[in-house]
Short mmCIF file of C-alpha atoms in Angstrom, two decimals:
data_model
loop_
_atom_site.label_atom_id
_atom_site.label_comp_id
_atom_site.label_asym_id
_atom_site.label_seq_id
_atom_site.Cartn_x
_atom_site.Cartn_y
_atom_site.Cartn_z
CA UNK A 1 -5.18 -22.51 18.49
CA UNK A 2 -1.41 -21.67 18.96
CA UNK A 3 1.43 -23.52 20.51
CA UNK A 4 2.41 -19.75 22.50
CA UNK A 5 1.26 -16.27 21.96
CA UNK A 6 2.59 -14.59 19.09
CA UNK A 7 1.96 -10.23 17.99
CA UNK A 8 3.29 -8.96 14.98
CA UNK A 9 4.30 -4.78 14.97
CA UNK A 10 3.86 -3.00 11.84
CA UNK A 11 6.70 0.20 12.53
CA UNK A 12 5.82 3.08 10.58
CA UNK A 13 8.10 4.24 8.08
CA UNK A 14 10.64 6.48 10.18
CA UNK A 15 11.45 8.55 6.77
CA UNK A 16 9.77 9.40 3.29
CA UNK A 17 12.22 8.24 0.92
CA UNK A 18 11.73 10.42 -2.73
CA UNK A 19 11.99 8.84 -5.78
CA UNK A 20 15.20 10.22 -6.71
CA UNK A 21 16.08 7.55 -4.09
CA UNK A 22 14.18 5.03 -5.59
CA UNK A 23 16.63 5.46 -8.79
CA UNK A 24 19.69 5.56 -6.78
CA UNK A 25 19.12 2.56 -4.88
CA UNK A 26 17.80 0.71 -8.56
CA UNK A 27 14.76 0.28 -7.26
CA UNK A 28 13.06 2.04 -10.08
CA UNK A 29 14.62 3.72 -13.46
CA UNK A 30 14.67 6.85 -14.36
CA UNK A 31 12.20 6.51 -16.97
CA UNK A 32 9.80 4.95 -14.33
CA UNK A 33 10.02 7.57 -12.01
CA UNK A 34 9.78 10.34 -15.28
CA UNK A 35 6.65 8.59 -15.90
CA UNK A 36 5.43 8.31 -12.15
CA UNK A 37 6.12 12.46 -12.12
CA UNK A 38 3.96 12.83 -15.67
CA UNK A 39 0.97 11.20 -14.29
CA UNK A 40 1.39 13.43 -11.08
CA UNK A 41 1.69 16.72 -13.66
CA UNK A 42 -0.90 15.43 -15.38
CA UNK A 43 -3.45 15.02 -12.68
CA UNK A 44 -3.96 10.92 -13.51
CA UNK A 45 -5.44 8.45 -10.76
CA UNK A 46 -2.55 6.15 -9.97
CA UNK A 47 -2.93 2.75 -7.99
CA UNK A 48 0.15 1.11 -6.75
CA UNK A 49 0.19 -2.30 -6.23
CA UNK A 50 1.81 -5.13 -4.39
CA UNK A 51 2.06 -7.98 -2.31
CA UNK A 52 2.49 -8.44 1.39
CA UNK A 53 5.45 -5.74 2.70
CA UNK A 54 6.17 -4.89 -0.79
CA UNK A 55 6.65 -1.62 -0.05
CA UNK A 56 3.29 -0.51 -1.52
CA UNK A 57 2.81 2.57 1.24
CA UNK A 58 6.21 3.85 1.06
CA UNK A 59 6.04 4.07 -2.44
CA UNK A 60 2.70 6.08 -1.94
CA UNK A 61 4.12 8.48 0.08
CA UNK A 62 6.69 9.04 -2.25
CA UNK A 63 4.01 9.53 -4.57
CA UNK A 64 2.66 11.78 -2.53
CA UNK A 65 5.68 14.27 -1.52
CA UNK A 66 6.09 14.55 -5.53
CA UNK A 67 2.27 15.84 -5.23
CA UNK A 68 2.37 18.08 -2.67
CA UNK A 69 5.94 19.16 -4.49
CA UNK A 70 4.37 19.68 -7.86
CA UNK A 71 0.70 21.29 -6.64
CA UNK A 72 1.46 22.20 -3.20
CA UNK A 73 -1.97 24.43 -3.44
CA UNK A 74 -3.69 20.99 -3.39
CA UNK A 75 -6.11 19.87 -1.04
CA UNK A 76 -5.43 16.65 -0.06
CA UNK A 77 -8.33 13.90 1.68
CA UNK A 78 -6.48 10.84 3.30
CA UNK A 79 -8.34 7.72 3.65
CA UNK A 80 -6.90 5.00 6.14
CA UNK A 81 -7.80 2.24 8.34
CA UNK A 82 -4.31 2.84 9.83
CA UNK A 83 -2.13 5.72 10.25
CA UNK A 84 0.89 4.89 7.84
CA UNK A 85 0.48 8.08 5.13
CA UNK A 86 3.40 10.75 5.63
CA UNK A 87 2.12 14.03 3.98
CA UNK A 88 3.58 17.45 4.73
CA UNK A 89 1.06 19.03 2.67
CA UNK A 90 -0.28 22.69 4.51
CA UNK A 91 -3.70 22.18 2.97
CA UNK A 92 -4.56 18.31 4.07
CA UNK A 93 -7.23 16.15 6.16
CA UNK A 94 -7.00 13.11 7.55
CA UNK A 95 -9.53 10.80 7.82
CA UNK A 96 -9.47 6.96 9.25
CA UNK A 97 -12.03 4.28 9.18
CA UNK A 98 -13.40 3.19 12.94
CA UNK A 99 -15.45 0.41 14.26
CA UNK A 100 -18.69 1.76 12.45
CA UNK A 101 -17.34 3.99 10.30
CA UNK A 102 -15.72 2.41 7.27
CA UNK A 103 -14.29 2.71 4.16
CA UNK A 104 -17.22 3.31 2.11
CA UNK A 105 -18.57 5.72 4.18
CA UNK A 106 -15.43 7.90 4.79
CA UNK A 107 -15.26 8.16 1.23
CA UNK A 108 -18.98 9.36 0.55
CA UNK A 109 -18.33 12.39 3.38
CA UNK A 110 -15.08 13.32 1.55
CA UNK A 111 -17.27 14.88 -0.90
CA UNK A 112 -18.73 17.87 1.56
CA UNK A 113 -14.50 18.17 2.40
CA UNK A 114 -14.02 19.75 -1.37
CA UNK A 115 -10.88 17.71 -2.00
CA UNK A 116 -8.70 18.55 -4.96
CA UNK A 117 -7.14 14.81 -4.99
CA UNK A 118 -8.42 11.81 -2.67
CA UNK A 119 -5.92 9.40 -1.01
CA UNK A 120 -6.74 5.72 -0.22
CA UNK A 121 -4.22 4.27 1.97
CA UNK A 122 -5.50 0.39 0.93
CA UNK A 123 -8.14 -0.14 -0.96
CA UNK A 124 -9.59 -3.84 0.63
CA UNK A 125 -13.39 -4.28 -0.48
CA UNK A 126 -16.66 -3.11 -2.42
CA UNK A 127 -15.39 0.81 -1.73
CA UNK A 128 -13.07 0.08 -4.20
CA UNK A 129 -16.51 1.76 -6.85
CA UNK A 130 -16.98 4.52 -4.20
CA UNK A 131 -13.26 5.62 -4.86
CA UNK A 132 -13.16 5.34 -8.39
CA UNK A 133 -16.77 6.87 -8.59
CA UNK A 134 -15.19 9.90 -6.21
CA UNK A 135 -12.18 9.80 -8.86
CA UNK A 136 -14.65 10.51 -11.52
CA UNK A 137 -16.56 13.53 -10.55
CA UNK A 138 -14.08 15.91 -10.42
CA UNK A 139 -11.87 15.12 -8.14
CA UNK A 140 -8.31 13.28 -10.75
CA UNK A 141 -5.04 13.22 -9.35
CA UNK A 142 -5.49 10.52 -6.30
CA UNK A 143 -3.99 7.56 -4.92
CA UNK A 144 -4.44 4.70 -3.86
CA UNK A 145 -2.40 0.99 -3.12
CA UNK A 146 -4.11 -2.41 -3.37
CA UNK A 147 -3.06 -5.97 -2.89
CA UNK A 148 -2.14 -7.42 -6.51
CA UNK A 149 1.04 -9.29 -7.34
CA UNK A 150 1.21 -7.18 -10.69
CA UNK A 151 0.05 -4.09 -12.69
CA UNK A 152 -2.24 -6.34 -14.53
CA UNK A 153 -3.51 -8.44 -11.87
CA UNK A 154 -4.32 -5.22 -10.25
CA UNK A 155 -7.19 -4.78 -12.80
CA UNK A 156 -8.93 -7.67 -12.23
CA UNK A 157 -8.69 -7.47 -8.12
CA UNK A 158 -10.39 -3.95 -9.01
CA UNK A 159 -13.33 -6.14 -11.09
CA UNK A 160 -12.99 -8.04 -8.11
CA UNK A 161 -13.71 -5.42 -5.37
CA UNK A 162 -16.01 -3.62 -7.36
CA UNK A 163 -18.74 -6.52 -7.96
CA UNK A 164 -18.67 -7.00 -4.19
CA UNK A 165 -20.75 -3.63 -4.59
CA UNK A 166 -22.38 -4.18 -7.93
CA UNK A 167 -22.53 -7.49 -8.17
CA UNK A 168 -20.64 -7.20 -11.81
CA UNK A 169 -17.00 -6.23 -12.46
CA UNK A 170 -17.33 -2.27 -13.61
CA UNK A 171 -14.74 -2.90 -16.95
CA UNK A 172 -15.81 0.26 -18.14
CA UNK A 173 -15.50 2.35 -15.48
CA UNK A 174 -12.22 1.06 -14.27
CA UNK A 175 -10.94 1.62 -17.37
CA UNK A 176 -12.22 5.04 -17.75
CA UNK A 177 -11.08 6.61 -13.90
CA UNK A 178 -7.57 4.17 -13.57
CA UNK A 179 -4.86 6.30 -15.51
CA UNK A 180 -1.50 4.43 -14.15
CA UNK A 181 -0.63 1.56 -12.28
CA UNK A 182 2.69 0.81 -10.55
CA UNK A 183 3.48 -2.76 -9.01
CA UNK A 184 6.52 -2.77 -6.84
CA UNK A 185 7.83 -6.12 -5.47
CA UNK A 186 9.88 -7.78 -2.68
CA UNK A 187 12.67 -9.57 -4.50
CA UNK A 188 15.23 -11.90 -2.44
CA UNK A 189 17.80 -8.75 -3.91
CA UNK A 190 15.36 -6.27 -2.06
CA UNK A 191 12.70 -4.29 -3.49
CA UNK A 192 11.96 -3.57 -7.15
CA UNK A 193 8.95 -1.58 -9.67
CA UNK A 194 8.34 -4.79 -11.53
CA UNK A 195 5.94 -2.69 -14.24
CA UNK A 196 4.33 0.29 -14.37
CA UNK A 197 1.26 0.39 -16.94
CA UNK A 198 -1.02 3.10 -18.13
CA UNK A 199 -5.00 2.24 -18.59
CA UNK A 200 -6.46 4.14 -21.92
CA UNK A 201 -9.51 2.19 -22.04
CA UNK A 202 -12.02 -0.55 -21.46
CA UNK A 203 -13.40 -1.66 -25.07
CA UNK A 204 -14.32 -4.99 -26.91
CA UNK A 205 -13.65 -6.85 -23.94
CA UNK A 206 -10.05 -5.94 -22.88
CA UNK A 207 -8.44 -2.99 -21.48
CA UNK A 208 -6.01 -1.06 -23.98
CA UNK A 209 -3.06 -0.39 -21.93
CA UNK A 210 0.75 0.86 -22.53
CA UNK A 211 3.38 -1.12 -20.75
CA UNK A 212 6.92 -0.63 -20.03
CA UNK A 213 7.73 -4.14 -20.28
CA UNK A 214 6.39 -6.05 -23.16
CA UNK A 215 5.69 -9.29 -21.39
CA UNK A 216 3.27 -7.40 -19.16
CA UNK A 217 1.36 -6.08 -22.33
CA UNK A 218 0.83 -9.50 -23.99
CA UNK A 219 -0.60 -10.88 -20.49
CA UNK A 220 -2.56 -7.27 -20.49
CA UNK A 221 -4.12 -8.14 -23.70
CA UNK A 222 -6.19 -11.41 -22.15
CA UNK A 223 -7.68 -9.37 -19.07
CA UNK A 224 -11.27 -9.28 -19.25
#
């Protein structure tokens, strides 16, 4: 019970904000948002993750305009439970969960929709393996955000969401589909990429991983 009624709003971003902002405003560097733009070029799956109003959707669509920017010939498949995406791609659908259709489902029909890159807006439970299984049959390039405090962390809340559909942790095929992940945090000075790392591999019981900041590989190096 509460003392009074209480609602909370959640306003939609009223603008995209590029990256190019991103390093103006020091929210990123340069060399994080070179990278960010490499994994785009390259066609690599890239989670961005966060806490609570870190900032984790913006920074997707941000991802996103660089995307439709780069390969604007892309088809595009949106996944939310809300509408908070901003994509001016010409060649995009838009799909959102409902009362009985959810997650897991939308993403098993975005097969027959021939996407050339899937979009998650939050990935929350066990079709956290359908998107990374999606990811791995032809379909590299997406996006997705998830709740995780940093890049690392963001590997095990994957192990985490997976076994709710497996019943084990899917190392291996985490490692194999999850190219680059970008944390972003909400500092007391404002907002900030905190790390951005790049996933090579699952193998003898840690993921290989390149960091930009060195204190996030040696924490890397005791995931499991």
């Amino acid at each position: 019970m509460v003392a009074k009624p209480s609602f909370t709003i959640r306003r939609r971003a009223s603008r995209l904000i590029p990256l190019d902002d991103y390093v103006r405003s020091g929210v990123m560097t340069e060399a994080q948002a070179a990278t960010i733009r490499s994994a785009i070029d390259s066609r690599l799956n890239i989670i961005i993750s966060g806490g609570t109003a870190s900032g984790k959707t913006t920074l997707a669509n941000a991802v996103i305009h660089e995307i439709v920017r780069s390969a604007p010939e892309d088809r595009l498949v949106i996944l939310e439970d809300t509408a908070e995406i901003q994509c001016a791609a010409d060649n995009a659908v838009l799909l959102r969960t409902s009362d009985t259709v959810d997650m897991a489902r939308l993403l098993k029909s975005t097969m027959r929709l021939r996407p050339d890159r899937i979009v998650v807006g939050e990935v929350r439970d066990g079709a956290a393996l359908t998107l990374l299984k999606a990811w791995n049959t032809g379909h590299p390039g997406g996006v997705a955000t998830i709740h995780s405090n940093t890049a690392t962390s963001a590997l095990r809340r994957l192990e985490q969401l997976t076994a709710e559909a497996s019943q084990q942790p899917m190392h291996e095929v985490i490692g194999e589909v999850v190219d680059l992940i970008v944390s972003i945090e909400r500092t007391p000075r404002g907002r900030r990429v905190r790390d951005i790392i790049q996933v090579e591999r699952f193998a003898n019981g840690r993921y290989e991983i390149e960091s930009d900041q060195l204190t996030e590989e040696r924490e890397a190096r005791h995931v499991a």
